[in-house]
Every structure is written in structure tokens, then in C-alpha cells.
mmCIF file of C-alpha atoms and ligand atoms in Angstrom:
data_model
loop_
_atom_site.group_PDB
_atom_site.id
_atom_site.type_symbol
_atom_site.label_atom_id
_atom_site.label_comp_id
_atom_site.label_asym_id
_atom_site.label_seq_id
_atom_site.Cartn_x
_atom_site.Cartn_y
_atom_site.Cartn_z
ATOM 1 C CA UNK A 1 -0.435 -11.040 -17.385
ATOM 2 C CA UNK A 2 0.837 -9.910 -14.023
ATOM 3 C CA UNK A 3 0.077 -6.007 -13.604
ATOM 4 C CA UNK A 4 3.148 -4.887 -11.602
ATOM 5 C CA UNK A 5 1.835 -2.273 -9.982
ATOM 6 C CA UNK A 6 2.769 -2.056 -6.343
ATOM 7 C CA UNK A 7 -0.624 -1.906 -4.533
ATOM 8 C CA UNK A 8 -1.299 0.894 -1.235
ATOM 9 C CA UNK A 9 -0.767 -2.046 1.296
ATOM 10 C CA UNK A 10 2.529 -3.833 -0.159
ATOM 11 C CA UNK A 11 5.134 -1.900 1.993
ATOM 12 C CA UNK A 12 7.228 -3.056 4.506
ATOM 13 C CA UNK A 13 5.996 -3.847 7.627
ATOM 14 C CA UNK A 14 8.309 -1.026 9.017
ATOM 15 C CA UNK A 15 6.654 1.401 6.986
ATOM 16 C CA UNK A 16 3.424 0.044 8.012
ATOM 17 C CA UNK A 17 3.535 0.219 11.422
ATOM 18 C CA UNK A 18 3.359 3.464 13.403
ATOM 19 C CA UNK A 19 6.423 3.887 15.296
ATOM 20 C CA UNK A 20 5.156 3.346 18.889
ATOM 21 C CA UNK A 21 3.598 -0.007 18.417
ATOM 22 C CA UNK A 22 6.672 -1.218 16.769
ATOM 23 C CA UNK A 23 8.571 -0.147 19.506
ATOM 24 C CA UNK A 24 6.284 -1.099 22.099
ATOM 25 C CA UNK A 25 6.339 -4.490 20.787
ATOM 26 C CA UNK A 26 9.754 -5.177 20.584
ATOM 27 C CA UNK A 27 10.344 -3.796 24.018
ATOM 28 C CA UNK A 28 7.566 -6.209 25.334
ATOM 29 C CA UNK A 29 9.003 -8.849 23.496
ATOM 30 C CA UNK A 30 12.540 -8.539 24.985
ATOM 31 C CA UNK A 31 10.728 -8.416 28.190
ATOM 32 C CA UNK A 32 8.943 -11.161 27.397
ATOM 33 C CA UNK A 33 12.140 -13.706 26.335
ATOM 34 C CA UNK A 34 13.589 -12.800 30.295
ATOM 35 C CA UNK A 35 10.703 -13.192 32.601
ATOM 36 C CA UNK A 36 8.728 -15.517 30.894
ATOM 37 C CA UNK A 37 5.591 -14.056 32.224
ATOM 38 C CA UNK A 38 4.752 -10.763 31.991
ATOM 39 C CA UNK A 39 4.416 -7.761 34.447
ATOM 40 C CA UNK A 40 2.706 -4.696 33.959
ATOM 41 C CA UNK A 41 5.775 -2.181 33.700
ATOM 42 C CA UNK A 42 3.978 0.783 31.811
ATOM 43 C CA UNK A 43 4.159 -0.542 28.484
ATOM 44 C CA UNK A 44 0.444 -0.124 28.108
ATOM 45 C CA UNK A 45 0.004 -3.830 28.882
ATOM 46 C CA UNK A 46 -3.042 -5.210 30.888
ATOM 47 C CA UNK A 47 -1.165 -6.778 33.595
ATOM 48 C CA UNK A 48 -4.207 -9.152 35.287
ATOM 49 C CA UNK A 49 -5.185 -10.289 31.833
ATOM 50 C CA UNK A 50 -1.123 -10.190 30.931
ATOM 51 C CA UNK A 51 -1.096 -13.085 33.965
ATOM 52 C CA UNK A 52 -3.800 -15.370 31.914
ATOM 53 C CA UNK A 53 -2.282 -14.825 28.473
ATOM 54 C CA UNK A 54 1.082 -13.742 27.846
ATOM 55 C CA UNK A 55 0.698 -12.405 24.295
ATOM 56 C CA UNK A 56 -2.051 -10.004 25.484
ATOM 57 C CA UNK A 57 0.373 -6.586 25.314
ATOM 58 C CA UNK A 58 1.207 -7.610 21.947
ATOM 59 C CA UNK A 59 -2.254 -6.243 20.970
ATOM 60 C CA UNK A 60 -3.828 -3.991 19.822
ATOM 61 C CA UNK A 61 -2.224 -4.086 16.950
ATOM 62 C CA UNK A 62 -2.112 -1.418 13.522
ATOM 63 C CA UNK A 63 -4.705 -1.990 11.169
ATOM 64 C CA UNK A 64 -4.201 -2.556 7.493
ATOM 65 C CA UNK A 65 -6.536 -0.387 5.960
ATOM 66 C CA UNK A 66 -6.206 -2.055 2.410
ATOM 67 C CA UNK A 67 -8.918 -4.263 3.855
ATOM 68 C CA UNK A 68 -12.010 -2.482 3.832
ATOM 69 C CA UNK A 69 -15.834 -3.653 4.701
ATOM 70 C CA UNK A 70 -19.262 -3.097 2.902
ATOM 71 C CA UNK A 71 -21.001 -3.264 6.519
ATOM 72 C CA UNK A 72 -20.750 -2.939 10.060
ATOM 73 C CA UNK A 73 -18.264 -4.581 12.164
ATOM 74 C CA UNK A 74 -20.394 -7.896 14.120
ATOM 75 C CA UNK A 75 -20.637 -6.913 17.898
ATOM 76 C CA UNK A 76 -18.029 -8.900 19.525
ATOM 77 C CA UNK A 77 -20.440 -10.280 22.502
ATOM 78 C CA UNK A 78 -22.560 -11.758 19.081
ATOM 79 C CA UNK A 79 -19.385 -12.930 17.347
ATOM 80 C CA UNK A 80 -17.933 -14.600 20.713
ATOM 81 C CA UNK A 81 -20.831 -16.706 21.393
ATOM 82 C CA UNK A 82 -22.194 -18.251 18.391
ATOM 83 C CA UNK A 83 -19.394 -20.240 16.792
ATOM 84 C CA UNK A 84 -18.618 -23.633 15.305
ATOM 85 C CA UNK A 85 -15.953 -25.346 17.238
ATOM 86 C CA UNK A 86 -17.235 -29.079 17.236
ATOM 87 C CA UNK A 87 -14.897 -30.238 19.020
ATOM 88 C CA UNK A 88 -17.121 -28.653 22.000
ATOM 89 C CA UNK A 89 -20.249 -29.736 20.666
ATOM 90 C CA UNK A 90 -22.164 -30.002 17.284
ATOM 91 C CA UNK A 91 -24.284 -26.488 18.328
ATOM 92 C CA UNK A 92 -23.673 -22.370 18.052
ATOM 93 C CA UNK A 93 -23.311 -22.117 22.459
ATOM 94 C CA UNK A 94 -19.878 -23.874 22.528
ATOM 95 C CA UNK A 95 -18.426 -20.749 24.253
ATOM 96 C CA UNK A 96 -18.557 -21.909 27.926
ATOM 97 C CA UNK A 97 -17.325 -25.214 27.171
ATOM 98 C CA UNK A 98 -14.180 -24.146 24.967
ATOM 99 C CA UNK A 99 -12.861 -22.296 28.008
ATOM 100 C CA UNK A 100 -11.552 -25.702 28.819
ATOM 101 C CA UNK A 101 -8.900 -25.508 26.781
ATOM 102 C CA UNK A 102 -5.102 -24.615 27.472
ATOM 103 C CA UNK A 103 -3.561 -22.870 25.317
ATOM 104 C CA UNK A 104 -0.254 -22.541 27.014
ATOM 105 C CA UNK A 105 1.792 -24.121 26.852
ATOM 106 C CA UNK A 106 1.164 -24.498 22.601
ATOM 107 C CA UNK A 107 3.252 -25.448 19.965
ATOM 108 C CA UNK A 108 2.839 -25.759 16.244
ATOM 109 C CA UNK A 109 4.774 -28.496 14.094
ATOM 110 C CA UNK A 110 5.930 -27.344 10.517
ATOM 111 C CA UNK A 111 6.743 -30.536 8.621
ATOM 112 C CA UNK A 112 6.780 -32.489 5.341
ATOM 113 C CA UNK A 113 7.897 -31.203 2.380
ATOM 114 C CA UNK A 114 10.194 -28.607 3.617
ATOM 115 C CA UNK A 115 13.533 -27.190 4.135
ATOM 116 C CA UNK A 116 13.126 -25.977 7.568
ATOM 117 C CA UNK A 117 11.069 -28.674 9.543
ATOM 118 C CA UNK A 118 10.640 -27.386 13.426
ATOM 119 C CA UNK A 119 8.270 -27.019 15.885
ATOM 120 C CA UNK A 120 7.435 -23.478 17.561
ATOM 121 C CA UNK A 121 6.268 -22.151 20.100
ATOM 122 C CA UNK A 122 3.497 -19.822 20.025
ATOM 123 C CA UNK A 123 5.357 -16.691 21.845
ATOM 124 C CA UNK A 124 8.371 -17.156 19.781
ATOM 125 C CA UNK A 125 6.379 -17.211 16.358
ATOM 126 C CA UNK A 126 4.211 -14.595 17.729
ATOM 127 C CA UNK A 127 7.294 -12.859 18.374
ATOM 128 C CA UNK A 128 8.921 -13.136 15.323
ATOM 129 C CA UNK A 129 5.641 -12.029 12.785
ATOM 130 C CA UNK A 130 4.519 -9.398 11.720
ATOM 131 C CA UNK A 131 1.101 -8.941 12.966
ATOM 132 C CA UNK A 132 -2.000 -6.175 11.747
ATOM 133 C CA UNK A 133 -5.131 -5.896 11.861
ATOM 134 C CA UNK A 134 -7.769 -6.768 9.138
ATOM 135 C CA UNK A 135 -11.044 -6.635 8.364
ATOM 136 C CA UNK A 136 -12.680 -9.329 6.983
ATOM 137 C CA UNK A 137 -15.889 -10.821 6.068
ATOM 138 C CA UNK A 138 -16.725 -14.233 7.196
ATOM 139 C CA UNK A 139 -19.362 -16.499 5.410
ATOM 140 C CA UNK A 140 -20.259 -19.980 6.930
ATOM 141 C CA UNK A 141 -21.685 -22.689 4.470
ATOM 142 C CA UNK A 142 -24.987 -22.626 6.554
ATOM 143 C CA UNK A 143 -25.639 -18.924 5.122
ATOM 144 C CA UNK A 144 -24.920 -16.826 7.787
ATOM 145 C CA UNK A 145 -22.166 -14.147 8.212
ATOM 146 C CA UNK A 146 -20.377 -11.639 10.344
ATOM 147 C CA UNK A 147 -17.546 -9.067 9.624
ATOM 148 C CA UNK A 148 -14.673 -9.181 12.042
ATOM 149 C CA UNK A 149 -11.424 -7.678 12.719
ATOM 150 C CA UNK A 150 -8.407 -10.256 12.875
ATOM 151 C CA UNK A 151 -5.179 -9.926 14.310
ATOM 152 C CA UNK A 152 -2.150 -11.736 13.151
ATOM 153 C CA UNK A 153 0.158 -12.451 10.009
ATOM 154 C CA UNK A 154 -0.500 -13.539 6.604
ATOM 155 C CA UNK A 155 -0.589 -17.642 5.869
ATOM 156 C CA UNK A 156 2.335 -16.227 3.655
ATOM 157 C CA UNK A 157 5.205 -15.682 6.181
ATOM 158 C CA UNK A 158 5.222 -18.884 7.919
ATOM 159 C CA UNK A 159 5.618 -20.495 4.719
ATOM 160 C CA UNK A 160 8.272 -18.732 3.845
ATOM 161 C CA UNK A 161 9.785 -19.657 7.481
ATOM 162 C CA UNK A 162 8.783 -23.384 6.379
ATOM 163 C CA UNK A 163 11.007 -23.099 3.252
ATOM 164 C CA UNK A 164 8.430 -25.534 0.931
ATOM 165 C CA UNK A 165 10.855 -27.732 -1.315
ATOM 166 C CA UNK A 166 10.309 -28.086 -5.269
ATOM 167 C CA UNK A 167 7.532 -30.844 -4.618
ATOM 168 C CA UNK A 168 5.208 -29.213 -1.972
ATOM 169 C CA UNK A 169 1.979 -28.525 -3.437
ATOM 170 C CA UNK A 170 -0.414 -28.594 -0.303
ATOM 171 C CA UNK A 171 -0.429 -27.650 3.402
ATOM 172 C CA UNK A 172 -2.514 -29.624 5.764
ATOM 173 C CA UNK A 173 -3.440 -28.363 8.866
ATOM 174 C CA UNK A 174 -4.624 -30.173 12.404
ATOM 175 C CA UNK A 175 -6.475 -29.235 15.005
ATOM 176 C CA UNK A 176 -5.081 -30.675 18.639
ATOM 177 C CA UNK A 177 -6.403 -33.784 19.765
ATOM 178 C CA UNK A 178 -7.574 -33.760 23.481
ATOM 179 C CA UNK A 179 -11.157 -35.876 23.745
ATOM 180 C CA UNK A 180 -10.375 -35.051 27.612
ATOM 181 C CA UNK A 181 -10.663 -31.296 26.844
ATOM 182 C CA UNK A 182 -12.784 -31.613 23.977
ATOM 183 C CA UNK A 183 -16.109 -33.776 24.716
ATOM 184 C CA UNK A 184 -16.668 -33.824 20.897
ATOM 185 C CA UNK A 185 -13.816 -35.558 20.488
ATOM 186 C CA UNK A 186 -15.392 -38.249 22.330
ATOM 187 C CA UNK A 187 -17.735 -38.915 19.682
ATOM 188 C CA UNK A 188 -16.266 -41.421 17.899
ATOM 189 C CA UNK A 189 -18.151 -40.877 14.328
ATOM 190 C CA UNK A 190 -16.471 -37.811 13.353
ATOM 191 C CA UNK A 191 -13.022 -38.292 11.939
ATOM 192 C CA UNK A 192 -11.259 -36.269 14.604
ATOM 193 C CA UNK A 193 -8.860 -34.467 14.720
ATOM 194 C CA UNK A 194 -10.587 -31.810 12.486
ATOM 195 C CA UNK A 195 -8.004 -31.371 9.076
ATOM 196 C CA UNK A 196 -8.366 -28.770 6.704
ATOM 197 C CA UNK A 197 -6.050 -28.350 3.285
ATOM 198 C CA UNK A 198 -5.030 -25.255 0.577
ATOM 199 C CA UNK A 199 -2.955 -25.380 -2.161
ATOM 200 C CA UNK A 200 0.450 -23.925 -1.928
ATOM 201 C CA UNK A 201 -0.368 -21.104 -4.496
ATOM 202 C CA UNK A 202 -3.712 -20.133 -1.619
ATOM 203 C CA UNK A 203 -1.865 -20.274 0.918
ATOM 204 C CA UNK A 204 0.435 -17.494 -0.568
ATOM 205 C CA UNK A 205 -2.113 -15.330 -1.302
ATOM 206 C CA UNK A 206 -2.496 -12.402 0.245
ATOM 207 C CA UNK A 207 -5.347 -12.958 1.734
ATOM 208 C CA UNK A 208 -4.950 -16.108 3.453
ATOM 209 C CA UNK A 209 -4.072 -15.109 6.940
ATOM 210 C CA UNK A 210 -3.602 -16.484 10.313
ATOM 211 C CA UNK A 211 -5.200 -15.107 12.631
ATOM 212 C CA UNK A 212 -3.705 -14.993 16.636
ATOM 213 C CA UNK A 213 -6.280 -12.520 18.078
ATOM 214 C CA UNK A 214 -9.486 -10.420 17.068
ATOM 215 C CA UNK A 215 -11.352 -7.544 18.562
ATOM 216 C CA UNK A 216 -7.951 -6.370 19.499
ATOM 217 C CA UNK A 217 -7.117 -8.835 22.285
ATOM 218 C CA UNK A 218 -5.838 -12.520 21.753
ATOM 219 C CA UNK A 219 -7.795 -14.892 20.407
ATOM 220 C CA UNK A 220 -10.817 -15.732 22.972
ATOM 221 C CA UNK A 221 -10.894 -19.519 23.205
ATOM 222 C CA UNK A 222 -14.030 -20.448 20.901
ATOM 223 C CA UNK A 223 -12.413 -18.509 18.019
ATOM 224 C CA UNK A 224 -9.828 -21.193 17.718
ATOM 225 C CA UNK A 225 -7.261 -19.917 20.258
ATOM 226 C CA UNK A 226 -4.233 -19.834 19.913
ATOM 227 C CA UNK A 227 -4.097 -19.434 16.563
ATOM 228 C CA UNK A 228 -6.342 -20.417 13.404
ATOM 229 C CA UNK A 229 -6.883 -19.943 9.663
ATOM 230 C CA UNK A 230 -8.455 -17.067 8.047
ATOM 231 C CA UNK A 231 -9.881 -17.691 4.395
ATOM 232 C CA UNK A 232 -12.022 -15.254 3.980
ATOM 233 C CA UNK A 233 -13.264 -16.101 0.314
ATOM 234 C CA UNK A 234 -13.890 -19.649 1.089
ATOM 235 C CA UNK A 235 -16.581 -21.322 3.120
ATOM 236 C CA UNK A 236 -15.772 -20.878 6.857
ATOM 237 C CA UNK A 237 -14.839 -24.654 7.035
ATOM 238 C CA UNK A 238 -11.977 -24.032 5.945
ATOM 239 C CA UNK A 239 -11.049 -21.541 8.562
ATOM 240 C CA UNK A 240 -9.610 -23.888 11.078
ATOM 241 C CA UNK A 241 -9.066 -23.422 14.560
ATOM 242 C CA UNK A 242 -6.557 -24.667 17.028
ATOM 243 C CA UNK A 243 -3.979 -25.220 14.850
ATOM 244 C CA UNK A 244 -1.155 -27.432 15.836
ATOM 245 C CA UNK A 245 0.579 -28.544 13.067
ATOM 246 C CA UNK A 246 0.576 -27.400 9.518
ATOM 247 C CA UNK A 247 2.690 -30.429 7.094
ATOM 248 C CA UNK A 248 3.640 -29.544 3.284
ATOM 249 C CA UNK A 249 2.762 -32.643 0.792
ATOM 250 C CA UNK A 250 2.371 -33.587 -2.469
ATOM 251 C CA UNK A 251 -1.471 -35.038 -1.695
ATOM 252 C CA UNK A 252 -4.153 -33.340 -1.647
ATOM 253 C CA UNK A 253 -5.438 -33.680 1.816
ATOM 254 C CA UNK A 254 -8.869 -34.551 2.776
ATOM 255 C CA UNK A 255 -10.415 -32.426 4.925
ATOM 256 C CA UNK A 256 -12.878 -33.186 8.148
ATOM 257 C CA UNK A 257 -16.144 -32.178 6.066
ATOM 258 C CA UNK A 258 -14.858 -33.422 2.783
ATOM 259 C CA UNK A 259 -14.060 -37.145 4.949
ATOM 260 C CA UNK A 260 -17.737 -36.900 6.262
ATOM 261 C CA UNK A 261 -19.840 -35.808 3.051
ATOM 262 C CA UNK A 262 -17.844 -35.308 0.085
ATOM 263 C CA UNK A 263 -21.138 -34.547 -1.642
ATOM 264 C CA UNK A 264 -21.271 -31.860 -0.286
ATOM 265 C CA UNK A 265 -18.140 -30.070 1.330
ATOM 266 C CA UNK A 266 -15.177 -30.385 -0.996
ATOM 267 C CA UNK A 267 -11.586 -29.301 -1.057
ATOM 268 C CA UNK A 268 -12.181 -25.868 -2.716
ATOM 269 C CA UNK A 269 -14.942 -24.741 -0.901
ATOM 270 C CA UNK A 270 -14.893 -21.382 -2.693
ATOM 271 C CA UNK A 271 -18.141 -18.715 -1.838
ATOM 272 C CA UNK A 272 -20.455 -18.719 -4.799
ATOM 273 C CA UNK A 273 -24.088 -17.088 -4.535
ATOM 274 C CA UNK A 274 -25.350 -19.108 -7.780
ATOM 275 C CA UNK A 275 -23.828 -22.798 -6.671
ATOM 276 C CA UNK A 276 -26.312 -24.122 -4.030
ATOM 277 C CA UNK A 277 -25.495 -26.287 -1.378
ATOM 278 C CA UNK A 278 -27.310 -29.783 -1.666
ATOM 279 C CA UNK A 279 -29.594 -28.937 0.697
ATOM 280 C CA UNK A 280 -30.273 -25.009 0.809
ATOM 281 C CA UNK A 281 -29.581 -22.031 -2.064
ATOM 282 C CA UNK A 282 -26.393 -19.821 -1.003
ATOM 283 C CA UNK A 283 -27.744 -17.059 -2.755
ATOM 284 C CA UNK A 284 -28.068 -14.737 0.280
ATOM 285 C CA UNK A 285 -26.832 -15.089 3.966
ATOM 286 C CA UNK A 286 -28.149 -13.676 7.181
ATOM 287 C CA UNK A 287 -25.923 -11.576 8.602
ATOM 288 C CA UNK A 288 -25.009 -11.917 12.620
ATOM 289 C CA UNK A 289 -26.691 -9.593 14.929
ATOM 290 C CA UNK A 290 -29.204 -7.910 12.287
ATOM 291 C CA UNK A 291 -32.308 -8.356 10.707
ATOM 292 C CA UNK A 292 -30.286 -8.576 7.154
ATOM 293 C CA UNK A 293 -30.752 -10.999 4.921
ATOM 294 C CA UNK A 294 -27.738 -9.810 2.099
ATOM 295 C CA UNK A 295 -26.806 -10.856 -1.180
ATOM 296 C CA UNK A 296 -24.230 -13.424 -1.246
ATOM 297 C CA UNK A 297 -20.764 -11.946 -3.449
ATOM 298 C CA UNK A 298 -18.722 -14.540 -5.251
ATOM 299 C CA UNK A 299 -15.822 -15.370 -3.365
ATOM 300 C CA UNK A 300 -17.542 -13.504 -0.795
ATOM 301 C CA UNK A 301 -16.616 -10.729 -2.410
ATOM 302 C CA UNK A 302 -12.262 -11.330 -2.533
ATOM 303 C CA UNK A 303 -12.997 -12.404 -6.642
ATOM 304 C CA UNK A 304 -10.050 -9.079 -7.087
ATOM 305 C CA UNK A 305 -7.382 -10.838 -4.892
ATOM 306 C CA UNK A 306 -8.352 -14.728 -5.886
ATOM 307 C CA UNK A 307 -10.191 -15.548 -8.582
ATOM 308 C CA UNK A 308 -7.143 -15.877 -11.163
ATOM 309 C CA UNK A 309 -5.770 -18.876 -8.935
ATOM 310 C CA UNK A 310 -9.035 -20.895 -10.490
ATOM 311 C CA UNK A 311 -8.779 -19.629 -13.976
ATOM 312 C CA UNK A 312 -7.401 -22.910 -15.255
ATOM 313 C CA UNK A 313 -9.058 -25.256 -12.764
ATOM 314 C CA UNK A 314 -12.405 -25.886 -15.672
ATOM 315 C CA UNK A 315 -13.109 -29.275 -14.493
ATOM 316 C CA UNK A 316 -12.554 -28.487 -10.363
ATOM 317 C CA UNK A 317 -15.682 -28.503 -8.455
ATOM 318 C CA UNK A 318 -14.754 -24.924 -6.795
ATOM 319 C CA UNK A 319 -17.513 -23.581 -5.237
ATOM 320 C CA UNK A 320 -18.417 -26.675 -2.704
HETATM 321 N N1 MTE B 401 -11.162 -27.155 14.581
HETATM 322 C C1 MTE B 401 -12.274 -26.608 14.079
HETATM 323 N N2 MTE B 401 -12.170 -25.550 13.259
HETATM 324 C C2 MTE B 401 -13.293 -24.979 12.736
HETATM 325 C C3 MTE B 401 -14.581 -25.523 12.998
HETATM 326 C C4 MTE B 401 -14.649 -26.640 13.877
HETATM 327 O O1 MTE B 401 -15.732 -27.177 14.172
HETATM 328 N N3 MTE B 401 -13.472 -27.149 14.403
HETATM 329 N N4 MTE B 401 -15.703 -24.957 12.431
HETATM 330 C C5 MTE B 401 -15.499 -24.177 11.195
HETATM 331 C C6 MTE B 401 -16.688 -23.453 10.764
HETATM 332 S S1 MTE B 401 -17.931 -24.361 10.048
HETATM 333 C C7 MTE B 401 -16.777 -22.098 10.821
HETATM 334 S S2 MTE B 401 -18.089 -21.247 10.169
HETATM 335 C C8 MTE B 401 -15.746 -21.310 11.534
HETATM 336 C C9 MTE B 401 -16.425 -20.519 12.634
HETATM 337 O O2 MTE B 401 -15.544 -19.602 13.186
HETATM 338 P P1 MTE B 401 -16.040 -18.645 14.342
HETATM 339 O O3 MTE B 401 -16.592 -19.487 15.435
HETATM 340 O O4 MTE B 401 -14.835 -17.891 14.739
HETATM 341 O O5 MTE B 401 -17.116 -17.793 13.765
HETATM 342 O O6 MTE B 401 -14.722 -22.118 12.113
HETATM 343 C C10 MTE B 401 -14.327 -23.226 11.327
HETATM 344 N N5 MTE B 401 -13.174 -23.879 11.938
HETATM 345 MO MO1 MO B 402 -19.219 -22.846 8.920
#
């Protein structure tokens, strides 16, 4: 049974929000949907970054404090350059190389199984979310972690934007596909572009998020700029970047992992310390810019938030 107790973080965004960033960003916004690009005007913008990235006065923005960490916060100059983006190589230094990208003009394509199919652009959804900030653990299948703070909206509101019909029961999501941009892309044995898939009830959840920017500042580009998924108690797989279009279907999708070695990265792709990995124990992970070797949590330790989605699912291989 459903315990309907209203929790310390389910209140409007309104309430949310201190007063002066919600007016701030409304103000910028308006200024925004005139000029087109923006000019420092006293609004506590950063007008020479403003000129590279026109959502950059939109942040920082108010932290949700119903998301709370068991460590420290990974240095961003650690976070920003050890990622997985293969789409700009198959190693952790992808950085430099993922500054190639554009990421304006960028639009996302809702589609499928929905009453409202369209195609935004990423100023006007930007403009029309509500983002926070949240803290979150990350853990990557390879057993290592960090602990950053996202900005953006939950998964949950562009749903409802997308308006799933009676049959929808996944989203799959794309990454762009630019092999000009992207050397990766050039290599013709992965099954480009990268595709990643939830079920409708995860990508409700509260916790699935999108994330738009992190260490208060728009997304830097080898984070998945302009905008990406955040699933904090899954495998960081799932997590993906770039996102350009997101279609609702009845099929289950299969993912870019999954389509490469579906012995070993499945659909679900849920964090559990006792289910190794083929090839190496998940028991522990090493955590980004420490000497820590921690204890991995089930679900990476979200099992409050998402574990009653898998009650039912016995015969589901969840946790690869
Ligand atoms: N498009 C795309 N998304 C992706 C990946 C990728 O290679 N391409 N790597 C995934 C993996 S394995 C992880 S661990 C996270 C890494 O995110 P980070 O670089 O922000 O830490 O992104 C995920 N999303
Ligand atoms: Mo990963």
C-alpha cells in the first residue's frame, strides 16, 4: 500500500524556489525570447560566458535538499575530465575532443506513443521547466563512482508535456548522430547512435531526472551537453548523454550495451553490490578523486525511492 504522506520535497516549485531566483529567471527568460542572445544587463548573468551559451544565467539554480549525500561532493576538475562519452573515443580523456560539439542550435524530438508529438528547442524547454539542484551519487558498471550536483528537471515533467497515450510503456532515448563531430562514430562496429530505454513507471519516478547543467553552470560538453539522463540507482549506462530525441513505444528498446553484449549489460541495469558483473565483483567501487575503495549500496543506495517498481518483476534479470 501507498503511504500518503506528503514527503519534505513534494511542494510546488513556487514554494520551492526562493523568490529571487524565480524572479531572476523569468526576467532572464523574457529577455531571452526578444534578443535571442543574451547581454549582461545586471541580472547576475556572466555576460562573456552568456555569449558561448545562452542558458548560462539560468544557473545557479536552488537546491533540493531532499537529496542528501553520504560523502563528499567529486571535485569538478576530476568529474570534468574522466568521463565516458564514446562517441569521442572508447577512453576516460574524451574531454578535449567533446568540445567539438555544437550544442546550439539543439533540438529534442518527443514522439511515438503520445498525445503531444513536437520537437523543442532547448531554450524554450529550458524555459518552460522547472529546474533545481540535486545531489546525486553516480556509479559506473566498471566500479568506480563520484557524487555530483545536477541541474535540471525531473524525467517526470517532460512526460507529462509528452502526454503518453494508454499503450506507451517505454521511452527510448538517442544520442545525435554526427561521425563528423564524433570520431567514434566513425567506428563502424558499435551500433551508433548510442540508445538507452526505461519503463514508463521509471521514468516517473522521482528520481529519474534530466539533467541540463552541473556544478552550477550548464552542462560542460563531455557531461552530455545539452542535456542528458540522470538514473542515479542504475548503472551509469543508462545515464545517456546528448539527448535528441526521446520516442514512447510499446517495445522494449534495446539499448547500445545491451545490442553489443547482452550477457552482460541488460535493460534494467539496476546497482546491486552482491550481483557481479561477468567479469569483475561489484561489491565495492572506487570512488573519484580519493583513495576510497567503498561499499557498494543496492540501488546505489535509492532502494527507498525505487525498489517497489521491481517487486513483481521475479523472473527480470534486474541488476545487469
Ligand atoms: N551518449 C552516451 N551516453 C553515455 C555514455 C556514452 O558513451 N555515450 N557513457 C555512459 C557511461 S558508461 C557513464 S558511466 C556515464 C558517464 O557520465 P559522466 O561522464 O558524466 O561521468 O555516461 C553514460 N552515458
Ligand atoms: Mo559507465
Amino acid at each position: 500500500m501507498k503511504i500518503l504522506k506528503r514527503r519534505s520535497w513534494e511542494i510546488p516549485e513556487r514554494e520551492a524556489t526562493p523568490e529571487h531566483v524565480f524572479f531572476n529567471r523569468r526576467q532572464i527568460l523574457a529577455g531571452l525570447a526578444g534578443s535571442g542572445a543574451l547581454i549582461g544587463s545586471g541580472l547576475g548573468m556572466r555576460p562573456a560566458f552568456a555569449e558561448e551559451n545562452p542558458s548560462a544565467g539560468l544557473y545557479p539554480v536552488p537546491r533540493n535538499e531532499a537529496y542528501k549525500l553520504d560523502r563528499e561532493i567529486t571535485k569538478e576538475e576530476i568529474a570534468s575530465k574522466y568521463n565516458n562519452f564514446y562517441e569521442f573515443g572508447s577512453h576516460k580523456q574524451i574531454w578535449p575532443a567533446a568540445q567539438k560539439l555544437e550544442i546550439r542550435p539543439w533540438t529534442v524530438a518527443l514522439e511515438g506513443m503520445i498525445d503531444n508529438p513536437q520537437t523543442l528547442g532547448i531554450d524554450d524547454l529550458l524555459a518552460r521547466m522547472p529546474l533545481e539542484e540535486r545531489l546525486y551519487r553516480h556509479r559506473c558498471v566498471e566500479a568506480w563512482s563520484m557524487a555530483v550536483p545536477w541541474s535540471g528537471f525531473p524525467l517526470a515533467e517532460l512526460v507529462k508535456l509528452a502526454g503518453p497515450q494508454a499503450g506507451a510503456k517505454y521511452l527510448r532515448f538517442e544520442t545525435f548522430l554526427d561521425p563528423s563531430v564524433a570520431s567514434g562514430q566513425k567506428q563502424s562496429w558499435y551500433p551508433w547512435p548510442y540508445v538507452e530505454g526505461l519503463t514508463l513507471e521509471e521514468a516517473t519516478n522521482e528520481l529519474a531526472f534530466i539533467a541540463t547543467g552541473v556544478y552550477g553552470k550548464p552542462l560542460a560538453k563531455q557531461f552530455g551537453a545539452p542535456i542528458r539522463l540522470v538514473t542515479p540507482w542504475k548503472y551509469g549506462f543508462k545515464s545517456i548523454k546528448s539527448i535528441v530525441k526521446i520516442s514512447f513505444t510499446d517495445q522494449r528498446p534495446v539499448s547500445f550495451w545491451e545490442e553489443i553484449q547482452s550477457s552482460e549489460y541488460g535493460f534494467w541495469a539496476n546497482v546491486n553490490p552482491e550481483v557481479p558483473h561477468k567479469r569483475w565483483p561489484q561489491s565495492t567501487e572506487q570512488v573519484l578523486g580519493t583513495d576510497e575503495r567503498r561499499d557498494t549500496l543496492l540501488y546505489n543506495g535509492y532502494a527507498e525511492q525505487v525498489a517497489g517498481m521491481y517487486k513483481d518483476l521475479t523472473d527480470e534479470p534486474l541488476f545487469m
